[in-house]
Amino acid sequence: MKKIFKNILAISAVLSMLFTGCKNELDLSPVSSLSDASYWQTADQFDAFVNGVYTRFRSHNANFMYLGELRSDIFGTDPGSTSTFTGEATQGLERMWLQTLDADNSGVSGFGGFYTNINQINLLINKLGTTSVLSDAKKKNYLGMAYGLRAFYYFQLYRSWGKTIIQLEPTTTVDVSNLAKAASSEAEVMALIKSDIEQSNTNFGSDYTFNAKNKKGFWSKSATLMLKAEVYLWTAHRSGGTADATTAKTALTDIQTNAGLNLINNYADVFAVANKDNNEMIFASKNKLDEATLGFIGNFVPQTGLIVNFYDSLANRKFDVTTDNYGGLLRAPTKIASYRKFSNLDLRKNLSIQAAYSRNTAGAYTIAGAFLKKYLGEQNGGNRVYTNDFPVYRYADLLLLLAEAKVMLGESPATELNLVRARAYGANYNAATLGYPNQLVDSDANEAILKERFLEFVGEGKRWYDLRRMGDNYVYEFTTLTTASAYKLLWPIDRSTLTNNRALTQNPGYPAF
């Protein structure tokens, strides 16, 4: 891609358009009209622009993670402590799991920065509608990606802030007045999401293939169908009922029939750097050595110099600098309670989470805390580099969403739940005791699905959204949020955003701006 830029682009504004964020996260003006007019002349330029969209998508991984998981019941300091078990400060992240967010401490600001890429996508859709330099097949493929990605972004906004600004036209000139735009209703935002999903699906047509070069790192028809299932299950749990649950089930079985995906045997291999684009992955945000890393991981793993004071009881060893060079600043520890939710027979337990222990002079271990282990990265020159891809959709997600749809339709979720459980327990799996419906939690199918999703997707930005999707009563059951503060189901809009856009109003319940 650098070669393309070197040979084709001489205008720094275009480079800014492709790869840098705007000064304000709601600034919808990435490129001057002059540079825009000189672009879009060749297929290579379209390809470079599309790559830039995915580069920007990758820059949002941290906010996808925070919005999807930090307000749930997975991470946080353990009872009786206001700092992590290593002594590191949580630096305000605790406001998310303690549900103490407000306009000045919003957890995620500027709507996650998502509008910077929404505008790029709008520009891409606009240019694809008029270009003659691409083949019809390539144009439709890019339109399938663009509408799918835009729907994905708006679904993040919808689930987090409810009402949000709908911006469908690209902005190619600096015009501050564009920021003064009110939020559309939740119904209008949902209608846009569903419309974009259908536009994406139509453009992909019968093409279920993954991108030949970028593979699971580019949006595909299967990604669109996964998003469709998620969206329609969200509405099914509200007013959509069995009709929307049927739509979700149809989308998921469509993928099963046509995309050639399946669970891979070893859970650890799903996330391994050496096994990217595996047959379970549907869509992932890509990272690569000397190019990009999993940016948020530093908040979820400890400093190397501090973890060496603790022990790995399973390996009966003290952590050491060479092996355990995590190099983080542990702001969001995994709760000991989260670690203990796993059965000791569940292989995911110690693959997803690392427990840390203190040891007394008699050699007895006492658990001190835990941290995320799912993304181990790779060793490079004595340093751990987090080059794992960040999974957005994978086949295990398909199975558990399908189980959810089946329950809503009065069908048994046993097939899907037991496929996930059998892989999770490996040689320890005994259908008579561990298979559905034989575990204690299985007396309530929804609770069983929620627990399985918890165990399967730790660290993948799913849990808060799972609880919200299946019903707000589950938020109150599993998190620190109570019915007395139900307005906090939505995130607050930060003060800077409200200042820059006076047409916006704060979400109900939070102090008015």
XYZ file of C-alpha atoms in Angstrom:
513
model
C 0.000 0.000 0.000
C 2.876 2.378 0.714
C 4.117 1.795 -2.819
C 0.720 2.740 -4.185
C 0.774 5.966 -2.211
C 4.337 6.747 -3.308
C 3.578 6.270 -6.951
C 0.094 7.697 -7.111
C -0.433 10.200 -4.332
C 1.548 13.338 -3.779
C -0.982 15.247 -1.720
C -0.620 14.915 2.026
C -4.291 15.675 2.524
C -5.203 12.420 0.860
C -2.891 10.517 3.167
C -4.624 12.237 6.043
C -7.971 11.232 4.583
C -6.946 7.591 4.591
C -5.067 7.116 7.805
C -5.428 9.835 10.422
C -8.210 10.842 12.746
C -9.826 14.252 12.638
C -9.027 16.933 15.177
C -12.432 16.374 16.733
C -13.962 12.918 16.750
C -17.193 14.320 15.278
C -15.351 16.222 12.559
C -16.727 14.823 9.320
C -14.230 16.617 7.080
C -11.266 14.388 6.229
C -10.107 15.782 2.897
C -10.040 18.997 0.898
C -12.191 19.262 -2.236
C -9.031 19.677 -4.332
C -7.456 16.408 -3.182
C -10.779 14.587 -3.473
C -11.176 15.729 -7.074
C -7.757 14.373 -8.002
C -8.416 10.986 -6.427
C -10.619 8.026 -7.477
C -9.045 7.780 -10.921
C -7.803 4.175 -10.803
C -8.715 0.817 -9.289
C -5.514 1.003 -7.214
C -6.732 4.204 -5.605
C -10.026 2.558 -4.620
C -8.087 -0.405 -3.221
C -5.859 1.913 -1.200
C -8.861 3.776 0.168
C -10.579 0.552 1.207
C -7.422 -0.570 3.003
C -7.471 2.770 4.793
C -11.020 2.101 6.009
C -9.837 -1.130 7.647
C -6.799 0.619 9.120
C -9.130 3.104 10.764
C -11.445 0.284 11.867
C -8.479 -1.292 13.645
C -7.878 1.961 15.510
C -11.328 1.536 17.089
C -10.648 -1.896 18.610
C -10.110 -0.458 22.086
C -13.468 1.285 22.058
C -15.202 -1.826 20.711
C -13.730 -3.651 23.696
C -14.609 -0.987 26.273
C -18.175 -0.524 25.015
C -18.763 -4.258 24.759
C -17.239 -5.526 27.967
C -15.962 -3.102 30.618
C -19.379 -2.371 32.089
C -20.153 -6.053 32.487
C -19.179 -8.500 35.236
C -15.855 -9.788 33.870
C -13.314 -7.137 34.810
C -12.748 -5.070 37.923
C -10.970 -4.939 41.234
C -11.933 -7.628 43.688
C -14.013 -6.827 46.814
C -12.115 -4.918 49.452
C -9.608 -3.411 47.019
C -9.576 -0.139 45.089
C -6.475 -1.041 43.097
C -5.367 -4.083 41.155
C -3.778 -7.051 42.897
C -0.359 -5.859 41.664
C -0.948 -2.419 43.182
C -1.466 -0.623 39.891
C -4.130 2.091 39.762
C -7.232 1.628 37.628
C -6.934 5.209 36.324
C -10.673 5.847 35.888
C -11.514 2.611 34.080
C -13.263 1.520 37.275
C -16.021 4.022 36.509
C -17.231 1.681 33.781
C -17.706 -1.436 35.920
C -18.874 0.657 38.901
C -21.445 2.405 36.665
C -20.364 5.887 37.832
C -20.002 7.462 34.387
C -21.049 11.026 33.654
C -20.382 13.744 31.085
C -16.967 14.495 32.560
C -16.003 10.844 32.968
C -17.779 9.197 30.060
C -15.618 6.094 29.640
C -15.703 6.473 25.861
C -15.847 9.954 24.346
C -16.695 11.415 20.945
C -18.981 8.475 20.136
C -15.896 6.267 20.063
C -14.436 8.178 17.128
C -16.681 6.067 14.899
C -17.910 8.982 12.785
C -14.441 9.460 11.338
C -14.756 6.104 9.608
C -18.487 6.415 8.919
C -17.620 9.470 6.858
C -14.948 7.538 4.970
C -17.476 4.818 4.268
C -20.018 7.387 3.105
C -17.406 8.785 0.737
C -16.607 5.310 -0.566
C -20.297 4.541 -1.205
C -20.646 7.864 -3.003
C -17.668 7.270 -5.275
C -18.582 3.651 -5.981
C -21.926 4.906 -7.258
C -20.319 6.965 -10.020
C -17.045 5.238 -10.901
C -16.330 3.401 -14.139
C -12.796 2.269 -13.256
C -13.901 -0.831 -11.337
C -15.466 -3.998 -12.644
C -19.089 -4.525 -11.688
C -18.113 -7.467 -9.470
C -15.472 -5.430 -7.627
C -17.841 -2.509 -7.211
C -20.551 -4.719 -5.707
C -18.043 -6.398 -3.417
C -16.871 -3.046 -2.082
C -20.461 -1.850 -1.698
C -21.248 -5.015 0.256
C -18.347 -4.219 2.578
C -19.205 -0.541 2.891
C -22.879 -0.970 3.773
C -22.024 -3.825 6.150
C -19.356 -1.832 7.976
C -21.600 1.244 8.215
C -24.386 -0.883 9.705
C -21.878 -2.361 12.165
C -20.766 1.098 13.315
C -24.325 2.336 13.718
C -25.208 -0.783 15.706
C -22.377 0.042 18.121
C -23.726 3.582 18.446
C -27.314 2.390 18.838
C -26.532 -0.160 21.562
C -24.351 2.286 23.478
C -26.003 5.697 23.183
C -29.467 4.932 21.812
C -30.366 7.992 19.777
C -27.487 9.061 17.585
C -26.609 11.275 14.634
C -27.381 9.806 11.227
C -24.858 11.066 8.698
C -25.087 9.472 5.250
C -23.553 12.096 3.002
C -19.757 12.438 2.879
C -18.191 15.715 3.903
C -15.246 16.712 1.718
C -14.916 20.347 2.730
C -14.262 21.893 6.126
C -17.628 23.100 7.404
C -18.004 23.394 11.163
C -21.757 23.846 10.796
C -21.995 20.162 9.899
C -21.366 19.392 13.544
C -24.601 21.100 14.608
C -26.843 18.155 13.926
C -29.358 16.578 16.258
C -29.557 12.868 17.020
C -32.152 10.768 15.235
C -34.550 8.563 17.170
C -33.651 5.006 18.081
C -36.315 3.753 15.671
C -34.750 5.719 12.815
C -31.263 4.463 13.651
C -32.471 0.854 13.759
C -34.257 1.314 10.440
C -30.987 2.544 8.899
C -29.068 -0.414 10.335
C -31.510 -2.926 8.870
C -31.588 -1.095 5.533
C -27.795 -1.058 5.283
C -27.682 -4.766 6.126
C -30.035 -5.500 3.228
C -28.007 -3.268 0.895
C -24.871 -5.131 1.910
C -26.479 -8.536 1.477
C -27.879 -7.606 -1.935
C -24.539 -6.368 -3.221
C -22.707 -9.479 -2.058
C -25.358 -11.558 -3.821
C -24.423 -15.234 -3.824
C -20.724 -14.595 -3.169
C -19.811 -16.289 0.109
C -16.061 -16.207 -0.516
C -13.585 -14.410 1.713
C -11.173 -11.849 0.267
C -8.352 -13.631 -1.549
C -5.626 -11.359 -0.151
C -6.936 -10.094 3.174
C -9.078 -13.134 3.962
C -10.966 -12.777 7.266
C -9.634 -9.239 7.711
C -12.135 -7.886 5.168
C -15.896 -7.754 5.673
C -17.791 -10.504 3.841
C -21.312 -11.750 3.199
C -20.941 -14.020 6.232
C -20.069 -10.982 8.386
C -23.180 -9.219 7.112
C -25.332 -12.243 7.967
C -23.774 -12.435 11.459
C -24.587 -8.774 12.006
C -28.100 -9.365 10.687
C -28.613 -12.167 13.201
C -27.344 -10.014 16.073
C -29.555 -7.090 15.094
C -32.695 -9.171 14.635
C -32.139 -11.023 17.896
C -31.870 -7.638 19.611
C -35.262 -6.612 18.226
C -36.707 -10.119 18.727
C -36.135 -9.801 22.487
C -38.110 -6.550 22.388
C -40.997 -6.043 19.987
C -39.958 -8.265 17.072
C -40.766 -11.605 18.697
C -40.694 -14.846 16.750
C -40.707 -13.143 13.346
C -37.356 -11.458 14.041
C -35.997 -14.592 15.726
C -36.839 -16.507 12.556
C -35.004 -13.921 10.456
C -31.953 -14.305 12.701
C -32.074 -18.095 12.498
C -32.347 -17.985 8.705
C -29.306 -15.702 8.436
C -27.225 -18.025 10.627
C -28.215 -21.221 8.850
C -27.444 -19.485 5.546
C -23.840 -19.079 6.705
C -23.719 -22.666 7.913
C -24.906 -23.938 4.558
C -22.750 -21.830 2.276
C -19.589 -20.447 3.935
C -17.652 -23.628 4.762
C -16.906 -22.698 8.380
C -16.634 -24.829 11.500
C -15.196 -24.952 15.033
C -11.502 -25.759 15.077
C -10.407 -28.444 17.512
C -8.095 -26.496 19.831
C -9.539 -23.401 21.544
C -6.105 -21.775 21.937
C -5.500 -22.043 18.183
C -8.473 -19.770 17.469
C -6.473 -16.772 18.727
C -2.888 -17.827 18.017
C -0.740 -15.519 15.913
C 0.459 -18.536 13.947
C -3.096 -19.586 13.061
C -4.739 -16.444 11.729
C -7.614 -16.684 9.240
C -8.474 -20.117 10.601
C -11.666 -21.863 9.597
C -13.550 -20.645 12.661
C -12.913 -16.976 12.063
C -15.543 -14.985 10.153
C -14.314 -11.407 10.570
C -11.330 -10.119 12.552
C -9.509 -6.831 12.884
C -5.972 -7.587 11.710
C -2.645 -6.918 13.390
C 0.862 -7.720 12.195
C 4.435 -7.466 13.441
C 6.008 -4.090 12.571
C 2.618 -2.843 11.410
C 0.034 -2.796 14.206
C -0.684 -4.394 17.576
C -3.730 -5.033 19.731
C -3.778 -1.573 21.226
C -6.018 -2.089 24.253
C -4.216 -5.102 25.679
C -1.865 -3.077 27.904
C -4.752 -2.186 30.227
C -5.595 -5.861 30.747
C -2.157 -7.340 31.512
C 0.341 -6.472 34.272
C 3.732 -4.832 34.345
C 6.473 -7.384 33.954
C 8.306 -6.025 36.988
C 5.235 -6.486 39.197
C 3.894 -9.852 38.082
C 7.232 -11.470 38.984
C 6.214 -11.094 42.639
C 3.484 -13.714 42.145
C 3.161 -17.380 41.222
C 1.526 -19.590 38.647
C 0.208 -22.353 40.881
C -0.659 -24.734 38.033
C 2.926 -24.682 36.792
C 4.232 -24.515 40.379
C 6.571 -21.676 39.467
C 7.167 -18.015 40.137
C 6.497 -15.695 37.216
C 9.735 -14.549 35.574
C 10.840 -11.699 33.316
C 11.758 -13.879 30.348
C 8.547 -15.896 30.118
C 6.049 -13.438 31.567
C 7.113 -10.205 29.906
C 3.563 -8.911 29.557
C 4.676 -5.296 29.604
C 1.294 -3.816 30.469
C -0.134 -1.423 33.023
C -2.927 -3.455 34.584
C -5.863 -1.048 34.760
C -8.625 -3.616 34.197
C -7.848 -6.848 36.064
C -10.025 -9.896 35.543
C -12.105 -10.583 38.634
C -11.244 -13.679 40.633
C -14.982 -14.410 40.505
C -14.776 -14.480 36.693
C -11.973 -17.027 36.849
C -13.964 -19.148 39.255
C -17.022 -19.230 36.991
C -15.172 -21.775 34.872
C -15.187 -25.442 35.767
C -11.705 -26.823 36.354
C -12.496 -29.275 33.554
C -13.066 -26.433 31.088
C -9.921 -25.937 29.001
C -10.928 -22.324 28.281
C -10.358 -21.398 31.937
C -6.579 -21.201 31.882
C -6.338 -20.337 28.193
C -8.472 -17.202 28.570
C -7.417 -16.075 32.052
C -4.149 -16.228 33.991
C -4.536 -16.558 37.742
C -1.784 -15.151 39.966
C -1.059 -16.498 43.443
C 0.803 -15.533 46.575
C 2.724 -18.294 48.356
C 3.499 -18.510 52.047
C 6.616 -19.928 53.652
C 4.964 -23.333 53.893
C 4.497 -23.364 50.118
C 0.687 -22.951 50.186
C -0.839 -20.909 47.372
C -3.521 -18.228 47.809
C -5.069 -16.615 44.752
C -4.235 -12.913 44.613
C -5.811 -11.879 41.325
C -6.146 -12.630 37.632
C -5.651 -11.051 34.228
C -6.566 -11.618 30.583
C -4.455 -14.279 28.879
C -6.351 -14.933 25.631
C -4.011 -12.799 23.501
C -0.400 -13.849 24.067
C 1.070 -12.179 20.997
C 4.528 -13.268 19.926
C 8.069 -12.863 21.181
C 10.271 -10.555 19.137
C 13.773 -9.607 20.239
C 13.004 -10.390 23.861
C 9.774 -8.375 23.840
C 6.199 -9.603 23.795
C 4.360 -8.000 20.872
C 0.566 -8.299 20.796
C -0.002 -9.073 17.138
C -3.091 -11.215 17.687
C -6.066 -10.364 15.505
C -9.128 -9.080 17.359
C -12.072 -11.385 16.544
C -15.349 -9.676 15.739
C -17.314 -12.708 14.539
C -16.421 -16.402 14.627
C -18.241 -19.701 14.237
C -18.707 -20.291 17.980
C -20.605 -16.988 18.032
C -22.782 -18.264 15.193
C -23.617 -21.432 17.121
C -24.564 -19.629 20.324
C -26.626 -16.990 18.512
C -28.389 -19.834 16.724
C -29.055 -21.513 20.073
C -30.552 -18.228 21.294
C -32.824 -17.949 18.259
C -33.963 -21.537 18.684
C -34.952 -20.970 22.307
C -37.049 -17.988 21.258
C -38.744 -20.218 18.692
C -39.458 -22.986 21.192
C -36.753 -25.277 19.822
C -33.949 -27.064 21.629
C -30.520 -25.360 21.729
C -28.804 -28.658 22.596
C -26.957 -29.218 19.304
C -25.283 -25.805 19.268
C -24.546 -25.579 22.992
C -23.055 -29.057 23.067
C -20.783 -28.434 20.085
C -19.293 -25.464 21.959
C -19.084 -27.370 25.248
C -17.521 -30.453 23.691
C -14.710 -28.345 22.229
C -14.306 -26.444 25.489
C -13.902 -29.553 27.655
C -11.960 -31.658 25.166
C -11.104 -35.072 26.599
C -12.889 -34.061 29.827
C -16.262 -33.813 28.074
C -18.973 -36.126 29.333
C -22.326 -35.454 27.700
C -24.193 -37.027 30.602
C -22.876 -34.471 33.089
C -21.612 -31.529 31.031
C -23.853 -31.562 27.974
C -27.101 -29.619 27.693
C -29.503 -30.033 29.482
C -27.519 -31.739 32.254
C -25.728 -28.838 33.955
C -27.477 -27.019 36.795
C -27.648 -23.774 34.781
C -29.496 -25.589 31.992
C -32.801 -25.410 33.861
C -33.102 -21.962 32.245
C -32.027 -22.069 28.604
C -31.345 -18.328 28.390
C -29.161 -18.460 31.501
C -27.314 -21.422 29.984
C -26.636 -19.518 26.772
C -25.516 -16.411 28.632
C -23.113 -18.416 30.770
C -21.690 -20.246 27.762
C -21.151 -16.937 25.974
C -19.412 -15.577 29.073
C -17.024 -18.547 29.140
C -16.428 -18.569 25.395
C -15.949 -14.845 24.670
C -13.999 -13.355 27.589
C -11.941 -10.496 26.157
C -13.810 -10.280 22.845
C -16.070 -7.310 23.598
C -19.318 -9.311 23.861
C -20.584 -9.578 27.435
C -22.271 -6.203 28.066
C -23.994 -6.377 24.696
C -25.121 -9.967 25.391
C -26.760 -8.932 28.651
C -28.400 -5.916 27.029
C -29.613 -7.896 24.030
C -31.272 -10.661 26.011
C -33.013 -8.278 28.393
C -32.182 -5.540 30.864
C -33.122 -7.842 33.749
C -29.887 -9.725 33.018
C -27.900 -6.502 33.338
C -29.320 -6.015 36.820
C -28.711 -9.660 37.701
C -25.066 -9.816 36.712
C -23.636 -6.286 36.980
C -23.477 -3.499 39.550
C -26.184 -1.528 37.735
C -29.550 -1.419 39.522
C -33.103 -0.619 38.469
C -32.812 2.631 40.426
C -30.279 3.802 37.844
C -31.831 2.201 34.761
C -31.027 5.288 32.682
C -27.374 4.211 32.844
C -28.113 1.359 30.461
C -27.144 3.981 27.885
C -23.773 5.691 28.025
C -23.482 9.408 28.783
C -22.430 11.787 26.030
C -19.188 13.498 27.020
C -19.039 17.227 27.718
C -16.700 17.995 24.813
C -19.079 16.442 22.285
C -22.039 18.325 23.754
C -20.033 21.550 23.631
C -19.048 21.082 19.994
C -22.532 20.079 18.870
C -25.170 22.223 20.569
C -27.911 20.402 18.650
C -27.250 17.314 20.773
C -28.838 16.754 24.171
C -27.549 14.560 26.986
C -29.096 11.108 27.358
C -32.055 11.105 29.788
C -31.222 10.645 33.451
C -27.773 12.190 33.320
C -27.484 15.857 34.381
C -28.590 18.085 31.505
C -25.865 19.980 29.715
